[in-house]
Amino acid sequence: MEEKNVLWDSLSVLKARIEEELDTLKNSKELYEFKNVYLEGKKSKLSELMKGMRELESDERASYGKAVNQLKEWAFERFAQMEEKMRELELQRRYESEKIDLSIPAEPARIGNLHPITLVRNQLIDIFAAMGFEIYEGTEIETDYYNFTALNTPQDHPARDMQDTFYLSPEFLLRTQTSAGQIHVMEKKQPPIKILSPGKVFRSDDDATHSPMFSQMEGLVVDKGITLGDLKGMLDVFVQKVYGEGTRTRLRPSYFPFTEPSVEVDCSCFECGGKGCSLCKGTGWIEILGAGVVNKKVLENCGIDSEEYSGFAFGIGLERTAMLKYGINNIKLLFNSDLRVLKQLNEK
Ligand code: DAH
């Protein structure tokens, strides 16, 4: 009699616990765990109640079984209601977390910029292409012959000391100057020649204004009757395009083995107009490139008749041009890939 009451009591205890438990569930994971513990499987609380039936007298079994089944039906119905409620709740939570506020201003899209050296290179190419120059791009690995000997700088020539060279073997080296391109072009083609040769060059040199790798742009014009005057005329047009109208040029005597005469070209300071400032160190002039009349020996080395033809050549350092143009005093800023610096230069 005693046992019988305990069994009937546990039916109402379980019902109350189910109701209580269902109220505490926070998500569907907890709901399915609840289903395992209470409703489903041989070890669930409901199954355990069913097993208790064995201890009852046969006359009571039927009514007890019926009561358990009712409880079971009720519990599954409550579960189904809860399942539906959880589904809606979780959908709602997802909507909340994925909600997009269309009134928030959009983040500006970040687009890339061209590197200052590329900008300078493109600008110079545009200027010279408009004057009729063709582009010739040589190779970064050169032979000693093209980089030096053919440019009138044989093995024992003191001018070899002007450039600290990275040799790969006694014959091959990393080109120290784009001037090597002059020889390749003149070997292949008779005048008239008008080429521009941009590219990277390499020297064992490293400080605030020098880098072991830098960029140059070589120009070469060979034809009948070309003089230093043609060079000067072309340079005047060039500096006005790069540094602004009113910029003047001046030629100072210099020395390069492959030009005779050789000149160092200055332009009037584009910062102060020639009065003298910190950029031009008070002189009113800024050195921009090396140039000269092509040495007859160089023409002859390439099989060009130096009695019939003459030419001029020039070499521009692109990093130096960019540093002047953007007002930066350390060449490393151009190579460090610091986006803050590059972005500022692009805004100039
Ligand atoms: N190759 C020279 C250098 O790297 C620059 C140069 C000077 C090139 C005079 C020329 C030139 O074509 O005529 O220092």
PDB file of N, CA and C in Angstrom, residues 136 145-146 150-152 178-195 197 218-223 258-259 293-306 309-313:
ATOM      1  N   TYR A 136      63.661  51.418 -74.041  1.00  0.00           N
ATOM      2  CA  TYR A 136      64.432  50.176 -74.112  1.00  0.00           C
ATOM      3  C   TYR A 136      64.742  49.745 -72.683  1.00  0.00           C
ATOM      4  N   TYR A 145      81.657  43.915 -69.808  1.00  0.00           N
ATOM      5  CA  TYR A 145      81.864  44.627 -71.077  1.00  0.00           C
ATOM      6  C   TYR A 145      80.807  45.720 -71.294  1.00  0.00           C
ATOM      7  N   TYR A 146      79.525  45.354 -71.166  1.00  0.00           N
ATOM      8  CA  TYR A 146      78.464  46.343 -71.437  1.00  0.00           C
ATOM      9  C   TYR A 146      78.386  47.422 -70.364  1.00  0.00           C
ATOM     10  N   ALA A 150      82.806  48.735 -72.782  1.00  0.00           N
ATOM     11  CA  ALA A 150      82.300  49.368 -74.006  1.00  0.00           C
ATOM     12  C   ALA A 150      81.967  50.843 -73.761  1.00  0.00           C
ATOM     13  N   LEU A 151      81.732  51.193 -72.486  1.00  0.00           N
ATOM     14  CA  LEU A 151      81.438  52.594 -72.151  1.00  0.00           C
ATOM     15  C   LEU A 151      82.744  53.343 -71.841  1.00  0.00           C
ATOM     16  N   ASN A 152      83.789  52.896 -72.491  1.00  0.00           N
ATOM     17  CA  ASN A 152      85.101  53.533 -72.353  1.00  0.00           C
ATOM     18  C   ASN A 152      85.636  53.495 -70.925  1.00  0.00           C
ATOM     19  N   THR A 178      72.286  52.406 -65.874  1.00  0.00           N
ATOM     20  CA  THR A 178      71.484  52.050 -67.051  1.00  0.00           C
ATOM     21  C   THR A 178      72.206  52.425 -68.345  1.00  0.00           C
ATOM     22  N   SER A 179      73.362  53.089 -68.212  1.00  0.00           N
ATOM     23  CA  SER A 179      74.159  53.435 -69.401  1.00  0.00           C
ATOM     24  C   SER A 179      74.489  52.189 -70.226  1.00  0.00           C
ATOM     25  N   ALA A 180      74.546  51.028 -69.553  1.00  0.00           N
ATOM     26  CA  ALA A 180      74.817  49.775 -70.269  1.00  0.00           C
ATOM     27  C   ALA A 180      73.847  49.586 -71.439  1.00  0.00           C
ATOM     28  N   GLY A 181      72.624  50.071 -71.276  1.00  0.00           N
ATOM     29  CA  GLY A 181      71.610  49.943 -72.326  1.00  0.00           C
ATOM     30  C   GLY A 181      71.996  50.667 -73.613  1.00  0.00           C
ATOM     31  N   GLN A 182      72.761  51.762 -73.484  1.00  0.00           N
ATOM     32  CA  GLN A 182      73.221  52.512 -74.676  1.00  0.00           C
ATOM     33  C   GLN A 182      73.931  51.581 -75.662  1.00  0.00           C
ATOM     34  N   ILE A 183      74.811  50.755 -75.099  1.00  0.00           N
ATOM     35  CA  ILE A 183      75.639  49.884 -75.951  1.00  0.00           C
ATOM     36  C   ILE A 183      74.760  48.860 -76.674  1.00  0.00           C
ATOM     37  N   HIS A 184      73.840  48.226 -75.918  1.00  0.00           N
ATOM     38  CA  HIS A 184      72.950  47.230 -76.553  1.00  0.00           C
ATOM     39  C   HIS A 184      72.188  47.854 -77.710  1.00  0.00           C
ATOM     40  N   VAL A 185      71.664  49.064 -77.495  1.00  0.00           N
ATOM     41  CA  VAL A 185      70.861  49.709 -78.543  1.00  0.00           C
ATOM     42  C   VAL A 185      71.737  50.053 -79.758  1.00  0.00           C
ATOM     43  N   MET A 186      72.898  50.657 -79.488  1.00  0.00           N
ATOM     44  CA  MET A 186      73.742  51.090 -80.615  1.00  0.00           C
ATOM     45  C   MET A 186      74.361  49.924 -81.379  1.00  0.00           C
ATOM     46  N   GLU A 187      74.548  48.799 -80.694  1.00  0.00           N
ATOM     47  CA  GLU A 187      75.066  47.618 -81.403  1.00  0.00           C
ATOM     48  C   GLU A 187      74.042  47.093 -82.407  1.00  0.00           C
ATOM     49  N   LYS A 188      72.754  47.265 -82.059  1.00  0.00           N
ATOM     50  CA  LYS A 188      71.699  46.654 -82.884  1.00  0.00           C
ATOM     51  C   LYS A 188      71.189  47.584 -83.966  1.00  0.00           C
ATOM     52  N   LYS A 189      71.359  48.887 -83.778  1.00  0.00           N
ATOM     53  CA  LYS A 189      70.648  49.828 -84.643  1.00  0.00           C
ATOM     54  C   LYS A 189      71.563  50.977 -85.044  1.00  0.00           C
ATOM     55  N   GLN A 190      71.507  51.351 -86.305  1.00  0.00           N
ATOM     56  CA  GLN A 190      72.230  52.533 -86.755  1.00  0.00           C
ATOM     57  C   GLN A 190      71.373  53.770 -86.480  1.00  0.00           C
ATOM     58  N   PRO A 191      71.987  54.958 -86.348  1.00  0.00           N
ATOM     59  CA  PRO A 191      71.204  56.175 -86.111  1.00  0.00           C
ATOM     60  C   PRO A 191      70.243  56.440 -87.276  1.00  0.00           C
ATOM     61  N   PRO A 192      69.169  57.193 -87.090  1.00  0.00           N
ATOM     62  CA  PRO A 192      68.872  57.951 -85.858  1.00  0.00           C
ATOM     63  C   PRO A 192      68.400  57.073 -84.695  1.00  0.00           C
ATOM     64  N   ILE A 193      68.913  57.395 -83.506  1.00  0.00           N
ATOM     65  CA  ILE A 193      68.549  56.660 -82.279  1.00  0.00           C
ATOM     66  C   ILE A 193      68.028  57.671 -81.251  1.00  0.00           C
ATOM     67  N   LYS A 194      66.933  57.327 -80.608  1.00  0.00           N
ATOM     68  CA  LYS A 194      66.377  58.208 -79.564  1.00  0.00           C
ATOM     69  C   LYS A 194      65.692  57.298 -78.546  1.00  0.00           C
ATOM     70  N   ILE A 195      66.448  56.880 -77.542  1.00  0.00           N
ATOM     71  CA  ILE A 195      65.872  55.907 -76.596  1.00  0.00           C
ATOM     72  C   ILE A 195      65.945  56.397 -75.147  1.00  0.00           C
ATOM     73  N   SER A 197      65.946  54.560 -71.302  1.00  0.00           N
ATOM     74  CA  SER A 197      66.093  53.241 -70.690  1.00  0.00           C
ATOM     75  C   SER A 197      65.960  53.324 -69.170  1.00  0.00           C
ATOM     76  N   GLU A 218      68.002  56.361 -68.331  1.00  0.00           N
ATOM     77  CA  GLU A 218      69.050  56.771 -69.254  1.00  0.00           C
ATOM     78  C   GLU A 218      68.422  57.292 -70.529  1.00  0.00           C
ATOM     79  N   GLY A 219      69.004  58.341 -71.072  1.00  0.00           N
ATOM     80  CA  GLY A 219      68.522  58.813 -72.380  1.00  0.00           C
ATOM     81  C   GLY A 219      69.682  58.836 -73.363  1.00  0.00           C
ATOM     82  N   LEU A 220      69.383  58.547 -74.606  1.00  0.00           N
ATOM     83  CA  LEU A 220      70.437  58.575 -75.634  1.00  0.00           C
ATOM     84  C   LEU A 220      69.844  59.056 -76.954  1.00  0.00           C
ATOM     85  N   VAL A 221      70.510  60.057 -77.527  1.00  0.00           N
ATOM     86  CA  VAL A 221      70.094  60.536 -78.851  1.00  0.00           C
ATOM     87  C   VAL A 221      71.321  60.525 -79.749  1.00  0.00           C
ATOM     88  N   VAL A 222      71.262  59.836 -80.871  1.00  0.00           N
ATOM     89  CA  VAL A 222      72.384  59.831 -81.821  1.00  0.00           C
ATOM     90  C   VAL A 222      71.823  60.102 -83.212  1.00  0.00           C
ATOM     91  N   ASP A 223      72.424  61.078 -83.880  1.00  0.00           N
ATOM     92  CA  ASP A 223      71.997  61.397 -85.250  1.00  0.00           C
ATOM     93  C   ASP A 223      73.072  62.281 -85.881  1.00  0.00           C
ATOM     94  N   PHE A 258      82.209  57.962 -70.617  1.00  0.00           N
ATOM     95  CA  PHE A 258      81.484  57.697 -71.867  1.00  0.00           C
ATOM     96  C   PHE A 258      80.958  58.956 -72.537  1.00  0.00           C
ATOM     97  N   THR A 259      81.241  60.143 -71.942  1.00  0.00           N
ATOM     98  CA  THR A 259      80.823  61.391 -72.595  1.00  0.00           C
ATOM     99  C   THR A 259      82.006  62.353 -72.640  1.00  0.00           C
ATOM    100  N   VAL A 293      78.113  64.829 -74.247  1.00  0.00           N
ATOM    101  CA  VAL A 293      78.136  64.420 -75.653  1.00  0.00           C
ATOM    102  C   VAL A 293      78.770  63.037 -75.706  1.00  0.00           C
ATOM    103  N   VAL A 294      78.136  62.127 -76.403  1.00  0.00           N
ATOM    104  CA  VAL A 294      78.616  60.736 -76.409  1.00  0.00           C
ATOM    105  C   VAL A 294      80.067  60.689 -76.909  1.00  0.00           C
ATOM    106  N   ASN A 295      80.920  60.070 -76.116  1.00  0.00           N
ATOM    107  CA  ASN A 295      82.336  59.937 -76.458  1.00  0.00           C
ATOM    108  C   ASN A 295      82.480  59.182 -77.788  1.00  0.00           C
ATOM    109  N   LYS A 296      83.307  59.717 -78.687  1.00  0.00           N
ATOM    110  CA  LYS A 296      83.496  59.080 -80.001  1.00  0.00           C
ATOM    111  C   LYS A 296      83.915  57.612 -79.853  1.00  0.00           C
ATOM    112  N   LYS A 297      84.699  57.341 -78.812  1.00  0.00           N
ATOM    113  CA  LYS A 297      85.170  55.959 -78.606  1.00  0.00           C
ATOM    114  C   LYS A 297      83.984  55.016 -78.387  1.00  0.00           C
ATOM    115  N   VAL A 298      82.952  55.504 -77.688  1.00  0.00           N
ATOM    116  CA  VAL A 298      81.766  54.672 -77.413  1.00  0.00           C
ATOM    117  C   VAL A 298      81.024  54.387 -78.722  1.00  0.00           C
ATOM    118  N   LEU A 299      80.871  55.418 -79.562  1.00  0.00           N
ATOM    119  CA  LEU A 299      80.206  55.209 -80.856  1.00  0.00           C
ATOM    120  C   LEU A 299      80.984  54.172 -81.659  1.00  0.00           C
ATOM    121  N   GLU A 300      82.296  54.320 -81.692  1.00  0.00           N
ATOM    122  CA  GLU A 300      83.141  53.400 -82.472  1.00  0.00           C
ATOM    123  C   GLU A 300      83.045  51.976 -81.909  1.00  0.00           C
ATOM    124  N   ASN A 301      83.011  51.841 -80.575  1.00  0.00           N
ATOM    125  CA  ASN A 301      82.882  50.505 -79.957  1.00  0.00           C
ATOM    126  C   ASN A 301      81.623  49.782 -80.443  1.00  0.00           C
ATOM    127  N   CYS A 302      80.625  50.561 -80.868  1.00  0.00           N
ATOM    128  CA  CYS A 302      79.362  49.952 -81.291  1.00  0.00           C
ATOM    129  C   CYS A 302      79.238  49.927 -82.822  1.00  0.00           C
ATOM    130  N   GLY A 303      80.285  50.287 -83.505  1.00  0.00           N
ATOM    131  CA  GLY A 303      80.252  50.237 -84.970  1.00  0.00           C
ATOM    132  C   GLY A 303      79.487  51.400 -85.588  1.00  0.00           C
ATOM    133  N   ILE A 304      79.465  52.539 -84.914  1.00  0.00           N
ATOM    134  CA  ILE A 304      78.809  53.726 -85.481  1.00  0.00           C
ATOM    135  C   ILE A 304      79.909  54.724 -85.884  1.00  0.00           C
ATOM    136  N   ASP A 305      79.826  55.227 -87.104  1.00  0.00           N
ATOM    137  CA  ASP A 305      80.841  56.132 -87.629  1.00  0.00           C
ATOM    138  C   ASP A 305      80.783  57.471 -86.880  1.00  0.00           C
ATOM    139  N   SER A 306      81.839  57.758 -86.120  1.00  0.00           N
ATOM    140  CA  SER A 306      81.816  58.957 -85.271  1.00  0.00           C
ATOM    141  C   SER A 306      82.106  60.232 -86.067  1.00  0.00           C
ATOM    142  N   TYR A 309      78.222  60.660 -87.366  1.00  0.00           N
ATOM    143  CA  TYR A 309      77.174  60.827 -86.339  1.00  0.00           C
ATOM    144  C   TYR A 309      77.741  61.347 -85.025  1.00  0.00           C
ATOM    145  N   SER A 310      76.872  61.985 -84.293  1.00  0.00           N
ATOM    146  CA  SER A 310      77.229  62.395 -82.926  1.00  0.00           C
ATOM    147  C   SER A 310      75.972  62.266 -82.065  1.00  0.00           C
ATOM    148  N   GLY A 311      76.137  62.373 -80.748  1.00  0.00           N
ATOM    149  CA  GLY A 311      74.951  62.199 -79.909  1.00  0.00           C
ATOM    150  C   GLY A 311      75.132  62.796 -78.529  1.00  0.00           C
ATOM    151  N   PHE A 312      74.034  62.822 -77.789  1.00  0.00           N
ATOM    152  CA  PHE A 312      74.155  63.177 -76.365  1.00  0.00           C
ATOM    153  C   PHE A 312      73.470  62.096 -75.525  1.00  0.00           C
ATOM    154  N   ALA A 313      73.891  62.031 -74.265  1.00  0.00           N
ATOM    155  CA  ALA A 313      73.317  61.039 -73.348  1.00  0.00           C
ATOM    156  C   ALA A 313      73.090  61.711 -72.005  1.00  0.00           C
TER     157      ALA A 313
END
